Amino acid sequence: MRRTMTGRGGLEMAAASRVSGSAWDGRVNLLWISPFVALAGCVVVVFGSNPHSHYGLLLAVVPLLSAAVHNVGTTTLVGGACVAFFALAHYRVPAGDTAVWLIKLGIVAAAAVIGVLISRARVSERQLTESRAVALTLQRGLLPHDVKATNAVEVHHRYLPADSEAGVGGDWFDVIQLSGARVALVVGDVAGHGVHAAATMGRLRTAVHTLADLDLAPDELLARLDDLVIRLADDETDRIVAASCLYVVYDPVSRRCTIARAGHPAPAIVRPDGRADFPRLPDNPPLGLGGTGFECAELTLPEGTLLALYTDGLLALRAGGPEAAQEAMARVLERTGLPLASLCDGVLAALPPSGAEDRSRDDIALLLARTRVVDPRWVASWELPATAEAPSRARTLTARQLDTWHLSEALFPTELVVSELVTNAVRYGGGPVRLRLIYDHALICEVSDTGSTSPHLRHARLMDEGGRGLYLVGCLTDRWGTRYGSGGKTIWAERSLAGVTGAAREPSSNGISRDAVRS
């Protein structure tokens, strides 16, 4: 019975839509032929009226009506027909009234020309509107659709495209989850406007994601990105390709924040007590110039610190200049107790174009991030000597720690991963070996050594005695990789805790100390 009613309702709706569609089609057809009907009616009036009457001026309305409905070609045809028909009416005008007739003919001809110009203006406006719509669609498709908070930071953003005259720009932002519970915050700006700027923005954003997956340091990542911009500029000789970028990496375990910029404004850093400042960072050149290295700065941030990353379009809103805009921004961000969404709205409201009537001619990207800290009870680390007993010792410490965290169900795969990683570090790296476990959005295992040799995944043959360690790590974890530091390298692996009983429980307070434990 329910299905029958639903089907009947669907038929009625379909029939109603067909009726309304037919009525709409009828109105469209009537509107489409209205200039021709008006032209025919005016011709009848002209040839049927007194030659001394002014009814012929009705023909001047027909090109304007056609310009409102048809394209340039049809409007030109209708306008030319109006002038031709009025010229034919000259043979019905007495010789003494030629001057008046010429004035009327000039009015009709002027109306025909104006109709063509209006039609061309409509076409140009429609093309600009469609081009902007395409650029906006491309830009929105290339920007992140949903920036989610992580265990490292709470984030919120605002993005405002430029006005219709300037066109779509190349501003972008991103929040990228890194290894070791870290997070990368990115804001960039491609010079220029239009589809090409949006496409270049998409290529740079993809490159940043790829380079971030390699766990490159911020200064090295910007150097690689600079090489890419130079290659893009070489390929596109007909236009200038340049960009700026700000790349921030925050570690919620150590609370260290590493910042590098390439021709981009410095971020605003607001301490939990409300003290806001714009730190002095190494003034690296914009991307695309080449020939120079990049430097980064490292800060230690307390929990609850607010980071504000933005593009220069936000500073351009203030008539007093970038310094006045930064001061106004700082006054808003000092109210740290407000939600990030309210702070974003407050920053945009505090930076109106003073005395200006139009909107900004540049895109505006604003990304706010409030730092979090991983509870020390969720982190366990040990330092082991590079001896043959290290893998066994690592398995014992891992089993004890997972039992403390109530993750006994994840013990077997975690022991295998830890054993393989520590064995590789002892065999191919240099001591001492450091093992760290992090209980975050996933169970993270990290093994560090002083070596710099990058491990490679091998596919061992049937009779090979080795070469299966990293293959097992890849099968037992969701993702793994290598990152390098000043003292060597770290091989990390993450395993999801979905389906593990007790994975959502908070670890007990009697966990193993984070301090190094030597065997």
mmCIF file with all atom_site columns, C-alpha atoms in Angstrom, residues 124-138 168 194-195:
data_model
loop_
_atom_site.group_PDB
_atom_site.id
_atom_site.type_symbol
_atom_site.label_atom_id
_atom_site.label_alt_id
_atom_site.label_comp_id
_atom_site.label_asym_id
_atom_site.label_entity_id
_atom_site.label_seq_id
_atom_site.pdbx_PDB_ins_code
_atom_site.Cartn_x
_atom_site.Cartn_y
_atom_site.Cartn_z
_atom_site.occupancy
_atom_site.B_iso_or_equiv
_atom_site.pdbx_formal_charge
_atom_site.auth_seq_id
_atom_site.auth_comp_id
_atom_site.auth_asym_id
_atom_site.auth_atom_id
_atom_site.pdbx_PDB_model_num
ATOM 1  C CA . SER A 1 124 ? 30.871 39.852 -22.872 1.00 0.00 ? 124 SER A CA 1
ATOM 2  C CA . GLU A 1 125 ? 29.271 39.944 -19.430 1.00 0.00 ? 125 GLU A CA 1
ATOM 3  C CA . ARG A 1 126 ? 28.024 36.381 -19.804 1.00 0.00 ? 126 ARG A CA 1
ATOM 4  C CA . GLN A 1 127 ? 31.479 35.213 -20.897 1.00 0.00 ? 127 GLN A CA 1
ATOM 5  C CA . LEU A 1 128 ? 33.114 36.916 -17.917 1.00 0.00 ? 128 LEU A CA 1
ATOM 6  C CA . THR A 1 129 ? 30.536 35.431 -15.571 1.00 0.00 ? 129 THR A CA 1
ATOM 7  C CA . GLU A 1 130 ? 31.054 31.947 -16.984 1.00 0.00 ? 130 GLU A CA 1
ATOM 8  C CA . SER A 1 131 ? 34.836 32.327 -16.861 1.00 0.00 ? 131 SER A CA 1
ATOM 9  C CA . ARG A 1 132 ? 34.703 33.439 -13.237 1.00 0.00 ? 132 ARG A CA 1
ATOM 10 C CA . ALA A 1 133 ? 32.331 30.576 -12.401 1.00 0.00 ? 133 ALA A CA 1
ATOM 11 C CA . VAL A 1 134 ? 34.750 28.101 -13.980 1.00 0.00 ? 134 VAL A CA 1
ATOM 12 C CA . ALA A 1 135 ? 37.682 29.612 -12.079 1.00 0.00 ? 135 ALA A CA 1
ATOM 13 C CA . LEU A 1 136 ? 35.746 29.552 -8.788  1.00 0.00 ? 136 LEU A CA 1
ATOM 14 C CA . THR A 1 137 ? 34.738 25.933 -9.366  1.00 0.00 ? 137 THR A CA 1
ATOM 15 C CA . LEU A 1 138 ? 38.344 25.021 -10.115 1.00 0.00 ? 138 LEU A CA 1
ATOM 16 C CA . VAL A 1 168 ? 39.914 34.417 -8.742  1.00 0.00 ? 168 VAL A CA 1
ATOM 17 C CA . GLY A 1 194 ? 42.324 33.865 -13.073 1.00 0.00 ? 194 GLY A CA 1
ATOM 18 C CA . VAL A 1 195 ? 42.226 30.211 -14.050 1.00 0.00 ? 195 VAL A CA 1
#
